[in-house]
mmCIF file of C-alpha atoms in Angstrom:
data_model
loop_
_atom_site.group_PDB
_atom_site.id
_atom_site.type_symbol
_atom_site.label_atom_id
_atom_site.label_comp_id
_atom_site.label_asym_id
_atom_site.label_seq_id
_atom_site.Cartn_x
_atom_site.Cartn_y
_atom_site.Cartn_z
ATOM 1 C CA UNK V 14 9.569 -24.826 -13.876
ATOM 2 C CA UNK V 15 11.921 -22.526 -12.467
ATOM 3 C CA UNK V 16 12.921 -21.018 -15.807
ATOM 4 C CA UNK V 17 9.034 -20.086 -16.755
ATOM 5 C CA UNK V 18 8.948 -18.440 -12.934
ATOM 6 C CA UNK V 19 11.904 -16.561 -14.245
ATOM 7 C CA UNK V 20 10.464 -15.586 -17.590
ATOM 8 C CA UNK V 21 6.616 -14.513 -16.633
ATOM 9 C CA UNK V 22 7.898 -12.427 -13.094
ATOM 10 C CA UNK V 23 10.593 -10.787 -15.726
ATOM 11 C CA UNK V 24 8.201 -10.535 -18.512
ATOM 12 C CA UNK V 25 6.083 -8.666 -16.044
ATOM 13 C CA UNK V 26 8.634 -6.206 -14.833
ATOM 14 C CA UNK V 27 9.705 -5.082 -18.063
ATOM 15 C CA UNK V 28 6.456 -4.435 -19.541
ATOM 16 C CA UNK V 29 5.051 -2.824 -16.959
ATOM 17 C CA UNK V 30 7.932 -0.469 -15.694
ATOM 18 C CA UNK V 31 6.935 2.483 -17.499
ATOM 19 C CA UNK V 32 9.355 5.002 -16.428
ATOM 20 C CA UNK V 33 12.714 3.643 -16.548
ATOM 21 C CA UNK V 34 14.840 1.392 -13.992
ATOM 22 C CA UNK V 35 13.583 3.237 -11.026
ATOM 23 C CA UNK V 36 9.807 2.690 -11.178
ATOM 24 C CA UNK V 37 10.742 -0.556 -12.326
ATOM 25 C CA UNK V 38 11.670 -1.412 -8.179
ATOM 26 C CA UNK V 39 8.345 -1.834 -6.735
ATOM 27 C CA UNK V 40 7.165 -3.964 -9.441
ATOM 28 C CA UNK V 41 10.529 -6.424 -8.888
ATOM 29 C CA UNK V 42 10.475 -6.289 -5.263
ATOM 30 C CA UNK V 43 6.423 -7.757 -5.438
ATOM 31 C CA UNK V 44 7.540 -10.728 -7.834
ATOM 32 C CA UNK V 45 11.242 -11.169 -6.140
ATOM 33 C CA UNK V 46 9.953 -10.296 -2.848
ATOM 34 C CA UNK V 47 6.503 -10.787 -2.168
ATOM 35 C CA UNK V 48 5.217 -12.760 -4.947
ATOM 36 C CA UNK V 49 7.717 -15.754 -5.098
ATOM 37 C CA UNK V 50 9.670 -15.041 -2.392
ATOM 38 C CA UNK V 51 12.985 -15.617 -4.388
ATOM 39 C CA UNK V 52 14.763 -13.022 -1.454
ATOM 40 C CA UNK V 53 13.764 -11.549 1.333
ATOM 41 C CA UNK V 54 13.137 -7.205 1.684
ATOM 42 C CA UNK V 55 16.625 -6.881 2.960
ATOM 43 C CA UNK V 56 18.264 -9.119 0.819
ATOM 44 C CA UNK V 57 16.219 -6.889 -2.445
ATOM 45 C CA UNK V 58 17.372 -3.478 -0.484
ATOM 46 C CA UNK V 59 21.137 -5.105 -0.723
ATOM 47 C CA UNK V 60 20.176 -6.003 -4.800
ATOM 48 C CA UNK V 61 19.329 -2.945 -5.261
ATOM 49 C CA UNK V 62 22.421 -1.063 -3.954
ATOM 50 C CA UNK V 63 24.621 -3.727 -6.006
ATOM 51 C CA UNK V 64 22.382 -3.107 -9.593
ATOM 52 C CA UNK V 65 22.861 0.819 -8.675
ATOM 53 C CA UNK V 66 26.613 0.111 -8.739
ATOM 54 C CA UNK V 67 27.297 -1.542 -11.697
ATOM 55 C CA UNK V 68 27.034 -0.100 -14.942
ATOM 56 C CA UNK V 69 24.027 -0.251 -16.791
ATOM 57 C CA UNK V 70 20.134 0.128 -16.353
ATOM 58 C CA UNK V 71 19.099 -0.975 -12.610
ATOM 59 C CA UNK V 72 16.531 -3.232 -13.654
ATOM 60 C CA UNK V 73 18.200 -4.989 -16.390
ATOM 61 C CA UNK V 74 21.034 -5.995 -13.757
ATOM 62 C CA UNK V 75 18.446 -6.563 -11.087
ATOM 63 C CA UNK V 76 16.966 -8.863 -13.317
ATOM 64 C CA UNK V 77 20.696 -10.425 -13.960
ATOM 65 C CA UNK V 78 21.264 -10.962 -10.317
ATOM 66 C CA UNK V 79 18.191 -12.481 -9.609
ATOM 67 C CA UNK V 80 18.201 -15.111 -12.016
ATOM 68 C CA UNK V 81 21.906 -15.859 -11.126
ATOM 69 C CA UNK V 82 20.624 -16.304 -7.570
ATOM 70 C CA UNK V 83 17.909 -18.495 -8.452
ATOM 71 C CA UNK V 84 18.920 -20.546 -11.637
ATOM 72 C CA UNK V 85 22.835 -19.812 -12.461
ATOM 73 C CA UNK V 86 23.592 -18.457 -15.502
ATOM 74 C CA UNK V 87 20.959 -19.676 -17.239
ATOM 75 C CA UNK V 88 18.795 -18.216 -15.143
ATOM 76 C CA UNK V 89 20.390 -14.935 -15.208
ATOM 77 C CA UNK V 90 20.543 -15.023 -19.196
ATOM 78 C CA UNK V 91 16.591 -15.997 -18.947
ATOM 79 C CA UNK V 92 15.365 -13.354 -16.532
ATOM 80 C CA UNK V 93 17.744 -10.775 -18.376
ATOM 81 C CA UNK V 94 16.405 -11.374 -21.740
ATOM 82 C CA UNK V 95 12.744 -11.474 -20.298
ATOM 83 C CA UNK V 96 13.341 -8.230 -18.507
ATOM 84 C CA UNK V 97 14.314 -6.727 -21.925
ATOM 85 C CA UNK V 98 12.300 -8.124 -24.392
ATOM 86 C CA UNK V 99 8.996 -6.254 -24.213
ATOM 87 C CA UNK V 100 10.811 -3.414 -24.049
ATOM 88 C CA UNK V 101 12.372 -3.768 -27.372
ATOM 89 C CA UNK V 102 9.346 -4.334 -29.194
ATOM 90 C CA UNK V 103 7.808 -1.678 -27.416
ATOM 91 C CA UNK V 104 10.268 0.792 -27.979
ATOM 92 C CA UNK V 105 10.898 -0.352 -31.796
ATOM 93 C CA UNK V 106 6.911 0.162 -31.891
ATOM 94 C CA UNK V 107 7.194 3.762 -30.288
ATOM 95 C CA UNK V 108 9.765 4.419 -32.664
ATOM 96 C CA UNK V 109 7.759 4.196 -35.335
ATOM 97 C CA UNK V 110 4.726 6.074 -33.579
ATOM 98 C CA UNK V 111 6.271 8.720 -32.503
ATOM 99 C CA UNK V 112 8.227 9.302 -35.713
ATOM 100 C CA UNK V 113 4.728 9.467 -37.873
ATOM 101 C CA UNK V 114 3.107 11.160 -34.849
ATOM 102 C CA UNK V 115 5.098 13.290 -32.910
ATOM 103 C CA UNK V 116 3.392 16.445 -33.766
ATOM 104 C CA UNK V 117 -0.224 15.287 -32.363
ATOM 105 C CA UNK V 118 -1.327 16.926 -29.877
ATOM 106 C CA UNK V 119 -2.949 13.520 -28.809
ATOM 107 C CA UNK V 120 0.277 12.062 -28.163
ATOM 108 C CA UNK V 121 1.835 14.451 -26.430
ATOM 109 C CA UNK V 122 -1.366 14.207 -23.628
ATOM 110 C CA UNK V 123 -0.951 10.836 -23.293
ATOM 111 C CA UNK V 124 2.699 11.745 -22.793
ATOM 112 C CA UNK V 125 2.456 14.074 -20.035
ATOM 113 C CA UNK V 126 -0.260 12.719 -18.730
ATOM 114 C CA UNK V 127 2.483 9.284 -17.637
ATOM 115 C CA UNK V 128 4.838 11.313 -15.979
ATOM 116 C CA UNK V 129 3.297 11.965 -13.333
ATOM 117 C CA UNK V 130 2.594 8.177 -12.793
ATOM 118 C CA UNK V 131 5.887 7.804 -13.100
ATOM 119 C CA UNK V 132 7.176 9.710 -10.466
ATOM 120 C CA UNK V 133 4.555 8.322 -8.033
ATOM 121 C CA UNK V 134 6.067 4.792 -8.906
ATOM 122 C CA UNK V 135 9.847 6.292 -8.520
ATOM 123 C CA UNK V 136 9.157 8.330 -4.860
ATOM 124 C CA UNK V 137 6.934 4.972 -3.602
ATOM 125 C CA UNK V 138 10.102 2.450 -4.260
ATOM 126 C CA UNK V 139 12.161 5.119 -2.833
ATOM 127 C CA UNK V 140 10.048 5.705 0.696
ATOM 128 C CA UNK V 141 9.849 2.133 0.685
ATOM 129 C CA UNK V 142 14.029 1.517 0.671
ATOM 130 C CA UNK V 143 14.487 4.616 2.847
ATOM 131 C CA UNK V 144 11.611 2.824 5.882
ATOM 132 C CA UNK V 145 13.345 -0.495 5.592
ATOM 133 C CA UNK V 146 16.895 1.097 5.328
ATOM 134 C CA UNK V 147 15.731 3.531 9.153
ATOM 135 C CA UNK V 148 13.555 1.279 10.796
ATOM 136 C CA UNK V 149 14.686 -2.418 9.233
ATOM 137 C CA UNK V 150 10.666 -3.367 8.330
ATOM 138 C CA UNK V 151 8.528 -2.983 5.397
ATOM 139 C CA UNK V 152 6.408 0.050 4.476
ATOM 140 C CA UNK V 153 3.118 -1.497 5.396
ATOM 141 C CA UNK V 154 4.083 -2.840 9.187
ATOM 142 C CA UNK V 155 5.378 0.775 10.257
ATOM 143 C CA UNK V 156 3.513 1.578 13.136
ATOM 144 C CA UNK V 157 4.233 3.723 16.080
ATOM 145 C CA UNK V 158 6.370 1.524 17.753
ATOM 146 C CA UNK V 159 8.474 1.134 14.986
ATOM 147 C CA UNK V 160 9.830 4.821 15.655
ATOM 148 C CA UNK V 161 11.529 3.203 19.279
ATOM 149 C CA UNK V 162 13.351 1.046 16.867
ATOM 150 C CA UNK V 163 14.822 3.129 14.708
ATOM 151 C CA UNK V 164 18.762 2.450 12.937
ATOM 152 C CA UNK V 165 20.475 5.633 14.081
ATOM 153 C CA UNK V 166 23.145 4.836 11.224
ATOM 154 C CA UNK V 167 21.047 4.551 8.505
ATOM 155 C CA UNK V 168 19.148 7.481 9.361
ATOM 156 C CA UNK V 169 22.201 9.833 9.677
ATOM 157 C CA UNK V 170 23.802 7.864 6.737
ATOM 158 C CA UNK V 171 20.723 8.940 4.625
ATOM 159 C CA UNK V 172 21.217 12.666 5.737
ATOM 160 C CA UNK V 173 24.844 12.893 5.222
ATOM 161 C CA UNK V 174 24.186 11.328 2.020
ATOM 162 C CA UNK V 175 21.190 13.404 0.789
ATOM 163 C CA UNK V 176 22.855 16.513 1.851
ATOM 164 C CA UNK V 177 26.339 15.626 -0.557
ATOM 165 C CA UNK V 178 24.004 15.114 -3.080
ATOM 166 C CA UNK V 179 21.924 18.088 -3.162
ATOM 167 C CA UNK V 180 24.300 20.413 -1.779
ATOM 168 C CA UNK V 181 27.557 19.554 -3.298
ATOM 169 C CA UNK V 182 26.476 17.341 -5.964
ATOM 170 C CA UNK V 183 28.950 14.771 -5.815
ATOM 171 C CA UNK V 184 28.867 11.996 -7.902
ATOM 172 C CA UNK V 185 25.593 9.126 -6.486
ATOM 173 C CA UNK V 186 28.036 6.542 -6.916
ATOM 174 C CA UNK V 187 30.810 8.200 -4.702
ATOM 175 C CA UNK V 188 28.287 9.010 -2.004
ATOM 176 C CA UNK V 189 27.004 5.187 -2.112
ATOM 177 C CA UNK V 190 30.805 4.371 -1.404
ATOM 178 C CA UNK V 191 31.534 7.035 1.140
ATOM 179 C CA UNK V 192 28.528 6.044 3.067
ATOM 180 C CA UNK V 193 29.201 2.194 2.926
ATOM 181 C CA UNK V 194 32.396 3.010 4.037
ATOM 182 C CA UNK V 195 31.269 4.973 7.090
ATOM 183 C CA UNK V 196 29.091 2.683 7.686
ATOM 184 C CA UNK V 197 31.592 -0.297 7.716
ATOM 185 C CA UNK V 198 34.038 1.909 9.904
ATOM 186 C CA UNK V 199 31.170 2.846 12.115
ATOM 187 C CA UNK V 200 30.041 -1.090 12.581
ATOM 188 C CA UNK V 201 33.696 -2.131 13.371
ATOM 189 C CA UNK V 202 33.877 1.083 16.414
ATOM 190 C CA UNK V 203 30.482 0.221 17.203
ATOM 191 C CA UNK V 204 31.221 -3.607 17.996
#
């Protein structure tokens, strides 16, 4: 029962995460999360640091460490190769579209018309890490009193970290490690 849980939440993701591994989040964190309640939102915010860290697409090793979590390595194989699946038909079918297509001006609307979609999907999963990263609760229980609760470390964390990124444009994965670091150091002074 387990492994069809695995297959439709994964199926799901992958076919509907237009947009890459990004906009792929929100839609994992309501089957993972909300949906079957495979890990809680801090336990997803963790998953997703850990699938930004490894090589390869975030969902795909999302998907891998879920189904680990869950089912062992079946379950990791299942969810992995569910997560991928519509995408390779998909993309094999594009493939062919685009090729025979490409000039239509048809196409290319529907084309720009998705990316904006797409970012939508990508800065929602994003506001939705940042709130639960600075105030330790999800997006929809914010409220006013939320702001007396706020994680000082993860806010300046975030800063620091946007700030090497933009500024000096250091490499995301070095900034991850720098700021888990501080963070770490920070913790240890702080207890």
């Amino acid at each position: 029962m387990i492994y069809l849980k695995l297959i439709w939440s994964f199926l799901q993701v992958g076919l509907f995460s237009i947009g890459g591994g990004y906009a792929a989040i929100p839609l994992m964190q309501e089957q993972v999360v909300d949906i079957n309640q495979w890990m809680s939102l801090s336990e997803f915010t963790n998953l997703i640091t850990i699938a930004e860290m490894t090589p390869g697409p975030i969902a795909v090793n999302c998907a891998t460490f879920v189904g680990i979590r869950i089912a062992g390595t079946a379950g990791a194989v299942i969810a992995t190769l569910a997560c991928i699946t519509p995408s390779i038909i998909i993309v094999s079918i594009m493939a062919f579209v685009y090729k025979k297509y490409r000039k239509s001006s048809a196409l290319q609307n529907v084309l720009s018309s998705l990316r904006p979609a797409v970012v939508a999907l990508i800065l929602f999963a994003g506001i939705k890490i940042l709130v639960m990263a600075v105030f330790g609760s999800d997006i929809y229980s914010l409220s006013l009193s939320s702001f007396s609760n706020i994680y000082w470390i993860g806010a300046i964390l975030f800063a620091v970290g946007f700030f090497l990124l933009r500024r000096f444009k250091l490499n995301p994965i070095l900034v991850m490690c720098l700021c888990g670091a501080a963070n770490l150091c920070l913790g240890l002074i702080i207890k």
